[in-house]
mmCIF file of C-alpha atoms and ligand atoms in Angstrom:
data_model
loop_
_atom_site.group_PDB
_atom_site.id
_atom_site.type_symbol
_atom_site.label_atom_id
_atom_site.label_comp_id
_atom_site.label_asym_id
_atom_site.label_seq_id
_atom_site.Cartn_x
_atom_site.Cartn_y
_atom_site.Cartn_z
ATOM 1 C CA MET I 16 17.567 9.494 -10.270
ATOM 2 C CA ILE I 17 14.386 8.439 -8.458
ATOM 3 C CA LEU I 18 14.490 7.305 -4.831
ATOM 4 C CA VAL I 19 11.941 4.616 -3.934
ATOM 5 C CA ILE I 20 11.116 4.397 -0.236
ATOM 6 C CA GLY I 21 9.396 1.098 0.535
ATOM 7 C CA ALA I 22 11.182 -0.462 -2.451
ATOM 8 C CA THR I 23 11.118 -4.027 -1.141
ATOM 9 C CA GLY I 24 7.401 -4.083 -0.293
ATOM 10 C CA THR I 25 4.196 -5.056 -2.072
ATOM 11 C CA VAL I 26 3.822 -1.800 -4.009
ATOM 12 C CA GLY I 27 7.423 -0.573 -4.009
ATOM 13 C CA ARG I 28 8.776 -3.645 -5.821
ATOM 14 C CA GLY I 29 6.469 -2.841 -8.724
ATOM 15 C CA VAL I 30 7.489 0.828 -8.666
ATOM 16 C CA VAL I 31 11.175 -0.139 -8.877
ATOM 17 C CA ALA I 32 10.521 -2.581 -11.726
ATOM 18 C CA GLY I 33 8.308 -0.116 -13.599
ATOM 19 C CA LEU I 34 10.817 2.735 -13.334
ATOM 20 C CA ALA I 35 13.677 0.470 -14.420
ATOM 21 C CA ALA I 36 11.606 -0.744 -17.388
ATOM 22 C CA ALA I 37 10.973 2.899 -18.315
ATOM 23 C CA GLY I 38 14.737 3.429 -18.407
ATOM 24 C CA ARG I 39 14.908 5.516 -15.216
ATOM 25 C CA ARG I 40 17.786 5.330 -12.768
ATOM 26 C CA VAL I 41 16.432 3.978 -9.496
ATOM 27 C CA ARG I 42 17.763 4.029 -5.957
ATOM 28 C CA ALA I 43 16.019 1.713 -3.489
ATOM 29 C CA PHE I 44 15.828 2.794 0.165
ATOM 30 C CA THR I 45 15.875 -0.156 2.549
ATOM 31 C CA ARG I 46 16.811 -1.049 6.104
ATOM 32 C CA ASP I 47 18.698 -4.129 4.849
ATOM 33 C CA ALA I 48 20.641 -3.625 1.634
ATOM 34 C CA ALA I 49 22.018 -7.179 1.539
ATOM 35 C CA ALA I 50 18.537 -8.723 1.697
ATOM 36 C CA ALA I 51 17.152 -6.192 -0.800
ATOM 37 C CA ALA I 52 19.941 -6.832 -3.306
ATOM 38 C CA ALA I 53 18.743 -10.388 -3.820
ATOM 39 C CA GLY I 54 15.154 -9.343 -4.577
ATOM 40 C CA LEU I 55 15.714 -6.246 -6.721
ATOM 41 C CA GLY I 56 17.081 -6.530 -10.230
ATOM 42 C CA PRO I 57 20.576 -5.589 -11.323
ATOM 43 C CA GLY I 58 21.087 -1.924 -12.061
ATOM 44 C CA VAL I 59 19.074 -0.791 -9.036
ATOM 45 C CA GLU I 60 21.190 1.263 -6.654
ATOM 46 C CA LEU I 61 20.701 0.580 -2.953
ATOM 47 C CA ALA I 62 20.641 3.101 -0.133
ATOM 48 C CA GLU I 63 20.607 1.572 3.324
ATOM 49 C CA GLY I 64 18.747 3.634 5.878
ATOM 50 C CA ASP I 65 15.767 3.903 8.158
ATOM 51 C CA LEU I 66 12.903 6.408 8.141
ATOM 52 C CA ALA I 67 13.451 6.714 11.886
ATOM 53 C CA ARG I 68 16.883 8.220 11.079
ATOM 54 C CA PRO I 69 16.280 11.252 8.806
ATOM 55 C CA GLN I 70 20.007 11.722 8.194
ATOM 56 C CA THR I 71 19.955 8.413 6.249
ATOM 57 C CA VAL I 72 17.133 9.810 4.087
ATOM 58 C CA ARG I 73 19.213 12.961 3.472
ATOM 59 C CA ALA I 74 22.176 10.867 2.302
ATOM 60 C CA ALA I 75 19.910 8.812 0.028
ATOM 61 C CA LEU I 76 18.537 11.983 -1.607
ATOM 62 C CA ASP I 77 21.914 12.968 -3.057
ATOM 63 C CA GLY I 78 21.401 13.582 -6.790
ATOM 64 C CA VAL I 79 17.718 12.621 -6.638
ATOM 65 C CA ASP I 80 15.004 14.541 -8.511
ATOM 66 C CA GLY I 81 12.012 12.315 -7.769
ATOM 67 C CA VAL I 82 10.840 10.364 -4.718
ATOM 68 C CA PHE I 83 8.236 7.647 -4.227
ATOM 69 C CA VAL I 84 7.390 7.465 -0.548
ATOM 70 C CA LEU I 85 5.342 5.254 1.710
ATOM 71 C CA SER I 86 5.565 4.575 5.402
ATOM 72 C CA LEU I 87 3.676 2.484 7.865
ATOM 73 C CA GLY I 88 3.177 1.910 11.545
ATOM 74 C CA PRO I 89 2.491 4.207 14.493
ATOM 75 C CA ASP I 90 5.251 6.669 13.499
ATOM 76 C CA ALA I 91 4.235 7.000 9.841
ATOM 77 C CA ALA I 92 3.182 10.669 9.993
ATOM 78 C CA GLU I 93 6.322 11.627 11.897
ATOM 79 C CA HIS I 94 8.519 9.731 9.410
ATOM 80 C CA GLU I 95 6.835 11.357 6.412
ATOM 81 C CA SER I 96 7.115 14.794 7.945
ATOM 82 C CA ALA I 97 10.876 14.198 8.335
ATOM 83 C CA VAL I 98 11.135 12.977 4.711
ATOM 84 C CA ALA I 99 9.246 16.103 3.574
ATOM 85 C CA GLU I 100 11.725 18.272 5.459
ATOM 86 C CA GLU I 101 14.643 16.543 3.695
ATOM 87 C CA VAL I 102 12.823 16.899 0.351
ATOM 88 C CA ARG I 103 12.528 20.643 1.006
ATOM 89 C CA ARG I 104 16.166 20.927 2.095
ATOM 90 C CA CYS I 105 17.452 18.970 -0.941
ATOM 91 C CA ARG I 106 15.066 20.782 -3.347
ATOM 92 C CA VAL I 107 13.711 17.525 -4.795
ATOM 93 C CA ARG I 108 11.528 18.305 -7.808
ATOM 94 C CA ARG I 109 8.784 15.684 -7.557
ATOM 95 C CA VAL I 110 7.247 13.439 -4.866
ATOM 96 C CA VAL I 111 4.581 10.748 -5.136
ATOM 97 C CA LYS I 112 3.159 9.616 -1.805
ATOM 98 C CA LEU I 113 1.277 6.369 -1.361
ATOM 99 C CA SER I 114 -1.765 7.311 0.702
ATOM 100 C CA SER I 115 -5.145 5.792 1.465
ATOM 101 C CA VAL I 116 -8.787 6.486 0.732
ATOM 102 C CA ALA I 117 -9.026 6.742 4.530
ATOM 103 C CA ALA I 118 -7.417 10.202 4.118
ATOM 104 C CA ASP I 119 -10.527 11.469 2.295
ATOM 105 C CA GLU I 120 -12.214 14.255 4.289
ATOM 106 C CA PRO I 121 -13.199 13.704 7.035
ATOM 107 C CA ALA I 122 -10.283 11.324 7.514
ATOM 108 C CA ALA I 123 -11.220 7.889 8.860
ATOM 109 C CA GLY I 124 -9.612 7.159 12.226
ATOM 110 C CA SER I 125 -6.080 8.010 13.261
ATOM 111 C CA TYR I 126 -4.854 5.873 10.319
ATOM 112 C CA GLY I 127 -6.604 8.215 7.845
ATOM 113 C CA ARG I 128 -5.467 11.303 9.761
ATOM 114 C CA ALA I 129 -1.834 10.110 9.638
ATOM 115 C CA HIS I 130 -2.023 9.761 5.849
ATOM 116 C CA ALA I 131 -3.652 13.198 5.558
ATOM 117 C CA ALA I 132 -0.866 14.685 7.702
ATOM 118 C CA GLY I 133 1.773 13.056 5.483
ATOM 119 C CA GLU I 134 0.121 14.493 2.373
ATOM 120 C CA LEU I 135 0.075 17.956 3.944
ATOM 121 C CA ALA I 136 3.776 17.724 4.808
ATOM 122 C CA PHE I 137 4.650 17.001 1.156
ATOM 123 C CA ALA I 138 2.277 19.719 -0.054
ATOM 124 C CA ARG I 139 4.354 22.149 2.016
ATOM 125 C CA SER I 140 7.735 20.725 0.946
ATOM 126 C CA GLY I 141 8.049 22.879 -2.167
ATOM 127 C CA ALA I 142 8.115 19.768 -4.384
ATOM 128 C CA GLU I 143 5.599 18.983 -7.119
ATOM 129 C CA TRP I 144 3.632 16.393 -5.136
ATOM 130 C CA THR I 145 0.976 13.793 -5.914
ATOM 131 C CA ALA I 146 -1.016 11.661 -3.494
ATOM 132 C CA LEU I 147 -2.206 8.202 -4.516
ATOM 133 C CA ARG I 148 -5.114 7.393 -2.201
ATOM 134 C CA ALA I 149 -5.463 3.659 -2.697
ATOM 135 C CA ALA I 150 -8.446 1.520 -1.732
ATOM 136 C CA ALA I 151 -7.818 -1.738 0.158
ATOM 137 C CA PHE I 152 -5.255 -3.928 -1.596
ATOM 138 C CA MET I 153 -6.316 -7.258 -3.121
ATOM 139 C CA SER I 154 -3.188 -8.717 -1.527
ATOM 140 C CA ASN I 155 -4.625 -8.181 1.979
ATOM 141 C CA VAL I 156 -6.338 -11.580 1.626
ATOM 142 C CA VAL I 157 -2.911 -13.232 1.972
ATOM 143 C CA GLN I 158 -3.423 -12.670 5.713
ATOM 144 C CA TRP I 159 -6.014 -15.497 5.505
ATOM 145 C CA ARG I 160 -3.370 -18.011 4.435
ATOM 146 C CA ALA I 161 -2.778 -19.550 7.891
ATOM 147 C CA SER I 162 -6.450 -20.077 8.740
ATOM 148 C CA ILE I 163 -7.144 -21.439 5.241
ATOM 149 C CA ALA I 164 -4.383 -24.011 5.765
ATOM 150 C CA ALA I 165 -5.320 -24.861 9.363
ATOM 151 C CA GLU I 166 -9.131 -24.672 9.378
ATOM 152 C CA SER I 167 -10.444 -23.974 5.861
ATOM 153 C CA ARG I 168 -11.842 -20.753 7.337
ATOM 154 C CA VAL I 169 -11.286 -17.054 6.792
ATOM 155 C CA TYR I 170 -11.786 -14.495 9.561
ATOM 156 C CA GLN I 171 -12.438 -10.830 8.892
ATOM 157 C CA THR I 172 -13.749 -7.855 10.842
ATOM 158 C CA TYR I 173 -16.195 -5.428 9.170
ATOM 159 C CA GLY I 174 -16.170 -7.896 6.279
ATOM 160 C CA ASP I 175 -19.676 -6.991 5.089
ATOM 161 C CA ILE I 176 -18.517 -3.573 3.837
ATOM 162 C CA PRO I 177 -18.013 -3.711 0.047
ATOM 163 C CA ARG I 178 -14.531 -2.564 -0.946
ATOM 164 C CA ALA I 179 -13.350 -1.851 -4.495
ATOM 165 C CA VAL I 180 -10.096 -3.690 -3.799
ATOM 166 C CA VAL I 181 -7.170 -2.668 -6.001
ATOM 167 C CA ASP I 182 -4.290 -4.695 -7.430
ATOM 168 C CA PRO I 183 -1.045 -3.336 -5.866
ATOM 169 C CA ALA I 184 0.531 -3.681 -9.327
ATOM 170 C CA ASP I 185 -1.937 -1.059 -10.588
ATOM 171 C CA VAL I 186 -0.996 1.243 -7.703
ATOM 172 C CA ALA I 187 2.672 0.802 -8.679
ATOM 173 C CA ALA I 188 1.909 1.487 -12.366
ATOM 174 C CA ALA I 189 0.023 4.664 -11.412
ATOM 175 C CA ALA I 190 2.996 5.765 -9.292
ATOM 176 C CA VAL I 191 5.418 5.197 -12.175
ATOM 177 C CA GLU I 192 3.202 7.299 -14.444
ATOM 178 C CA CYS I 193 3.039 10.148 -11.916
ATOM 179 C CA LEU I 194 6.800 10.009 -11.339
ATOM 180 C CA THR I 195 7.727 10.018 -15.012
ATOM 181 C CA SER I 196 5.220 12.333 -16.700
ATOM 182 C CA ASP I 197 4.054 15.905 -16.215
ATOM 183 C CA GLY I 198 0.690 17.248 -15.135
ATOM 184 C CA HIS I 199 0.223 15.427 -11.827
ATOM 185 C CA GLY I 200 1.515 18.131 -9.470
ATOM 186 C CA GLY I 201 -0.912 18.942 -6.647
ATOM 187 C CA ARG I 202 -3.261 16.130 -7.691
ATOM 188 C CA ILE I 203 -4.896 13.588 -5.380
ATOM 189 C CA TYR I 204 -5.832 10.369 -7.180
ATOM 190 C CA ARG I 205 -8.161 7.734 -5.734
ATOM 191 C CA LEU I 206 -7.192 4.273 -6.976
ATOM 192 C CA THR I 207 -9.635 1.360 -6.884
ATOM 193 C CA GLY I 208 -10.212 -1.947 -8.569
ATOM 194 C CA PRO I 209 -13.071 -2.546 -11.018
ATOM 195 C CA GLU I 210 -15.624 -4.098 -8.621
ATOM 196 C CA ALA I 211 -16.679 -3.737 -5.000
ATOM 197 C CA LEU I 212 -16.493 -6.983 -3.049
ATOM 198 C CA THR I 213 -17.310 -7.887 0.534
ATOM 199 C CA ALA I 214 -14.974 -10.225 2.422
ATOM 200 C CA PRO I 215 -17.431 -13.143 2.110
ATOM 201 C CA GLN I 216 -17.499 -12.558 -1.665
ATOM 202 C CA GLN I 217 -13.694 -12.538 -1.809
ATOM 203 C CA ALA I 218 -13.614 -15.728 0.281
ATOM 204 C CA ALA I 219 -16.075 -17.391 -2.131
ATOM 205 C CA ARG I 220 -13.860 -16.442 -5.111
ATOM 206 C CA ILE I 221 -10.829 -17.901 -3.320
ATOM 207 C CA ALA I 222 -12.737 -21.111 -2.507
ATOM 208 C CA ALA I 223 -13.708 -21.459 -6.176
ATOM 209 C CA ALA I 224 -10.121 -20.851 -7.301
ATOM 210 C CA LEU I 225 -8.754 -23.381 -4.794
ATOM 211 C CA GLY I 226 -11.482 -25.872 -5.606
ATOM 212 C CA ARG I 227 -12.437 -26.465 -1.980
ATOM 213 C CA PRO I 228 -14.977 -24.991 0.433
ATOM 214 C CA LEU I 229 -14.004 -22.225 2.841
ATOM 215 C CA GLU I 230 -16.116 -21.015 5.736
ATOM 216 C CA TYR I 231 -16.394 -17.252 6.226
ATOM 217 C CA VAL I 232 -16.362 -16.092 9.859
ATOM 218 C CA GLU I 233 -17.101 -12.487 10.818
ATOM 219 C CA ALA I 234 -14.669 -11.736 13.656
ATOM 220 C CA PRO I 235 -15.770 -9.250 16.322
ATOM 221 C CA ARG I 236 -13.756 -6.054 16.620
ATOM 222 C CA GLU I 237 -12.485 -7.070 20.069
ATOM 223 C CA ALA I 238 -11.005 -10.293 18.651
ATOM 224 C CA ALA I 239 -9.256 -8.340 15.886
ATOM 225 C CA ALA I 240 -7.868 -5.861 18.426
ATOM 226 C CA GLU I 241 -6.563 -8.747 20.545
ATOM 227 C CA ALA I 242 -4.914 -10.391 17.543
ATOM 228 C CA MET I 243 -3.271 -7.100 16.566
ATOM 229 C CA ALA I 244 -1.992 -6.608 20.117
ATOM 230 C CA ALA I 245 -0.630 -10.169 20.095
ATOM 231 C CA GLY I 246 1.145 -9.274 16.838
ATOM 232 C CA GLY I 247 2.873 -6.385 18.615
ATOM 233 C CA LEU I 248 0.787 -3.397 17.497
ATOM 234 C CA PRO I 249 0.240 -0.698 20.127
ATOM 235 C CA PRO I 250 -3.472 -0.740 21.133
ATOM 236 C CA ALA I 251 -4.114 2.892 20.131
ATOM 237 C CA PHE I 252 -2.633 2.301 16.681
ATOM 238 C CA ALA I 253 -4.652 -0.917 16.245
ATOM 239 C CA ALA I 254 -7.808 0.988 17.246
ATOM 240 C CA GLY I 255 -7.034 3.611 14.577
ATOM 241 C CA LEU I 256 -6.698 0.913 11.926
ATOM 242 C CA LEU I 257 -9.978 -0.681 12.995
ATOM 243 C CA ASP I 258 -11.742 2.705 12.972
ATOM 244 C CA ALA I 259 -10.648 3.161 9.350
ATOM 245 C CA LEU I 260 -11.745 -0.400 8.513
ATOM 246 C CA ALA I 261 -15.154 0.265 10.091
ATOM 247 C CA ASP I 262 -15.827 3.226 7.827
ATOM 248 C CA SER I 263 -18.610 2.240 5.436
ATOM 249 C CA ASP I 264 -18.888 5.419 3.368
ATOM 250 C CA PRO I 265 -19.035 3.981 -0.183
ATOM 251 C CA ARG I 266 -17.266 7.065 -1.550
ATOM 252 C CA ARG I 267 -14.194 6.022 0.430
ATOM 253 C CA GLY I 268 -12.951 2.994 -1.473
ATOM 254 C CA GLY I 269 -16.330 1.318 -1.891
ATOM 255 C CA THR I 270 -17.082 2.567 -5.395
ATOM 256 C CA PRO I 271 -15.060 1.536 -8.460
ATOM 257 C CA LEU I 272 -13.423 4.527 -10.156
ATOM 258 C CA PRO I 273 -11.781 4.815 -13.607
ATOM 259 C CA THR I 274 -8.587 6.450 -12.266
ATOM 260 C CA VAL I 275 -6.232 3.503 -12.880
ATOM 261 C CA ARG I 276 -7.274 3.385 -16.551
ATOM 262 C CA HIS I 277 -7.020 7.160 -16.910
ATOM 263 C CA LEU I 278 -3.498 7.178 -15.470
ATOM 264 C CA THR I 279 -2.019 4.007 -16.939
ATOM 265 C CA GLY I 280 -4.067 3.496 -20.112
ATOM 266 C CA CYS I 281 -4.951 -0.041 -18.949
ATOM 267 C CA PRO I 282 -8.130 -1.147 -17.167
ATOM 268 C CA ALA I 283 -7.724 -1.881 -13.463
ATOM 269 C CA GLY I 284 -7.019 -5.557 -12.821
ATOM 270 C CA THR I 285 -9.809 -7.746 -11.491
ATOM 271 C CA PHE I 286 -9.709 -9.718 -8.244
ATOM 272 C CA ASP I 287 -9.974 -12.979 -10.218
ATOM 273 C CA THR I 288 -6.941 -12.104 -12.338
ATOM 274 C CA TRP I 289 -4.946 -11.143 -9.248
ATOM 275 C CA LEU I 290 -6.033 -14.392 -7.576
ATOM 276 C CA ALA I 291 -4.999 -16.558 -10.520
ATOM 277 C CA SER I 292 -1.424 -15.321 -10.286
ATOM 278 C CA HIS I 293 -1.173 -15.280 -6.469
ATOM 279 C CA LEU I 294 -2.908 -18.527 -5.523
ATOM 280 C CA ASP I 295 0.340 -20.010 -4.205
ATOM 281 C CA GLU I 296 0.542 -17.202 -1.626
ATOM 282 C CA LEU I 297 -2.824 -18.294 -0.221
ATOM 283 C CA ALA I 298 -2.349 -22.037 -0.358
ATOM 284 C CA PRO I 299 1.108 -23.149 -1.464
ATOM 285 C CA GLN I 300 1.282 -26.371 -3.428
ATOM 286 C CA ARG I 301 2.281 -29.126 -1.044
ATOM 287 C CA GLY I 302 5.014 -31.505 -2.105
ATOM 288 C CA PRO I 303 4.563 -35.287 -1.824
ATOM 289 C CA VAL I 304 4.338 -36.495 1.785
ATOM 290 C CA ASP I 305 6.616 -39.435 2.572
HETATM 291 N N1 LIG D 479 -2.900 -2.723 2.559
HETATM 292 C C1 LIG D 479 -3.839 -1.909 2.129
HETATM 293 O O1 LIG D 479 -5.003 -2.295 1.919
HETATM 294 C C2 LIG D 479 -3.503 -0.462 1.877
HETATM 295 C C3 LIG D 479 -4.447 0.362 1.242
HETATM 296 C C4 LIG D 479 -4.135 1.712 1.003
HETATM 297 C C5 LIG D 479 -2.901 2.217 1.401
HETATM 298 N N2 LIG D 479 -2.015 1.384 2.025
HETATM 299 C C6 LIG D 479 -0.720 1.941 2.442
HETATM 300 O O2 LIG D 479 0.323 1.258 1.753
HETATM 301 C C7 LIG D 479 1.526 1.386 2.531
HETATM 302 C C8 LIG D 479 2.174 0.033 2.665
HETATM 303 O O3 LIG D 479 2.619 -0.365 1.390
HETATM 304 P P1 LIG D 479 3.061 -1.874 1.103
HETATM 305 O O4 LIG D 479 1.904 -2.766 1.426
HETATM 306 O O5 LIG D 479 3.659 -1.928 -0.243
HETATM 307 O O6 LIG D 479 4.168 -2.076 2.228
HETATM 308 P P2 LIG D 479 4.814 -3.457 2.715
HETATM 309 O O7 LIG D 479 4.668 -4.509 1.675
HETATM 310 O O8 LIG D 479 4.352 -3.716 4.102
HETATM 311 O O9 LIG D 479 6.360 -3.072 2.749
HETATM 312 C C9 LIG D 479 6.832 -2.115 3.659
HETATM 313 C C10 LIG D 479 8.038 -1.409 3.035
HETATM 314 O O10 LIG D 479 8.398 -0.322 3.881
HETATM 315 C C11 LIG D 479 9.773 -0.417 4.190
HETATM 316 N N3 LIG D 479 9.951 0.047 5.561
HETATM 317 C C12 LIG D 479 9.233 -0.306 6.653
HETATM 318 N N4 LIG D 479 9.675 0.364 7.741
HETATM 319 C C13 LIG D 479 10.704 1.143 7.314
HETATM 320 C C14 LIG D 479 11.573 2.067 7.965
HETATM 321 N N5 LIG D 479 11.484 2.314 9.294
HETATM 322 N N6 LIG D 479 12.514 2.678 7.228
HETATM 323 C C15 LIG D 479 12.635 2.430 5.897
HETATM 324 N N7 LIG D 479 11.838 1.580 5.220
HETATM 325 C C16 LIG D 479 10.885 0.946 5.927
HETATM 326 C C17 LIG D 479 10.165 -1.869 4.004
HETATM 327 O O11 LIG D 479 11.508 -1.895 3.570
HETATM 328 P P3 LIG D 479 12.694 -2.777 4.219
HETATM 329 O O12 LIG D 479 12.063 -3.879 5.013
HETATM 330 O O13 LIG D 479 13.467 -3.258 3.009
HETATM 331 O O14 LIG D 479 13.471 -1.819 5.044
HETATM 332 C C18 LIG D 479 9.236 -2.308 2.876
HETATM 333 O O15 LIG D 479 9.833 -2.027 1.618
HETATM 334 C C19 LIG D 479 1.103 1.980 3.873
HETATM 335 O O16 LIG D 479 1.353 3.359 3.880
HETATM 336 C C20 LIG D 479 -0.389 1.701 3.908
HETATM 337 O O17 LIG D 479 -1.087 2.583 4.761
HETATM 338 C C21 LIG D 479 -2.265 0.068 2.252
#
């Protein structure tokens, strides 16, 4: 049995589907089992719980020999440390942690340091552990949806830094491989897409796919911090995210790597391919107006 933490999210959904397709028994950890049941296929067990309540993780680990784990938000490192403790207590054999290229030494901002701390906790858990340090996800551009609809503009901070954005489906496929085959214990894999793109370049690809012009606007850091605060993020946490975003070291997610192909046997998906199948998430088709 493999427990998937983050099972209802962008990456976790693909991990659940990939494990089920590989014939593995899957248990999905979620804060809302009723909502998750609708989105996850039949045959997926559900474990309702919350990373903030480690006893719910302990209950979900019953009979589990592999764990996929991700966490997010200001308490991510604390949550992962608690999961690692339960992994140690329950003697789970294998753990795959979704991490970030921001955890590369020296870690970028408090966001990168939190991921590095999570990795360390699993390294000490006694389990065979693997870290997947992903570059920025292609799906991050969905955050531009509202301003595309309202103003035909996209706003981004530190948008001129080229990022080898990765398809979350490739991250999920890499996780499935590491969870279901041997030889990945103690390994740290950096996952990227096949080309490095700046935000203006991504915006131009989206404009071409939508068939209408979009204006790119570089948003100052202060504006991004304000928007994050308005969205409810604590200022210190938002600053940590922006510090990681500001990092322009091309070795940290700015250079395409062959890791996805090495792990999955398939070339990493391109931004254009991702875009073609997710265009509705950026600009949903409008029905007839009466
Ligand atoms: N976006 C990027 O560019 C990027 C790049 C590299 C790494 N990452 C890392 O990827 C991870 C995010 O992955 P994602 O985008 O797939 O996530 P996501 O789509 O935002 O989904 C979040 C998932 O986490 C679960 N979750 C949230 N809080 C929880 C809690 N307190 N207890 C239990 N479950 C909880 C949610 O489950 P329920 O709602 O069902 O409870 C949901 O399944 C983060 O660690 C991030 O740092 C992101």
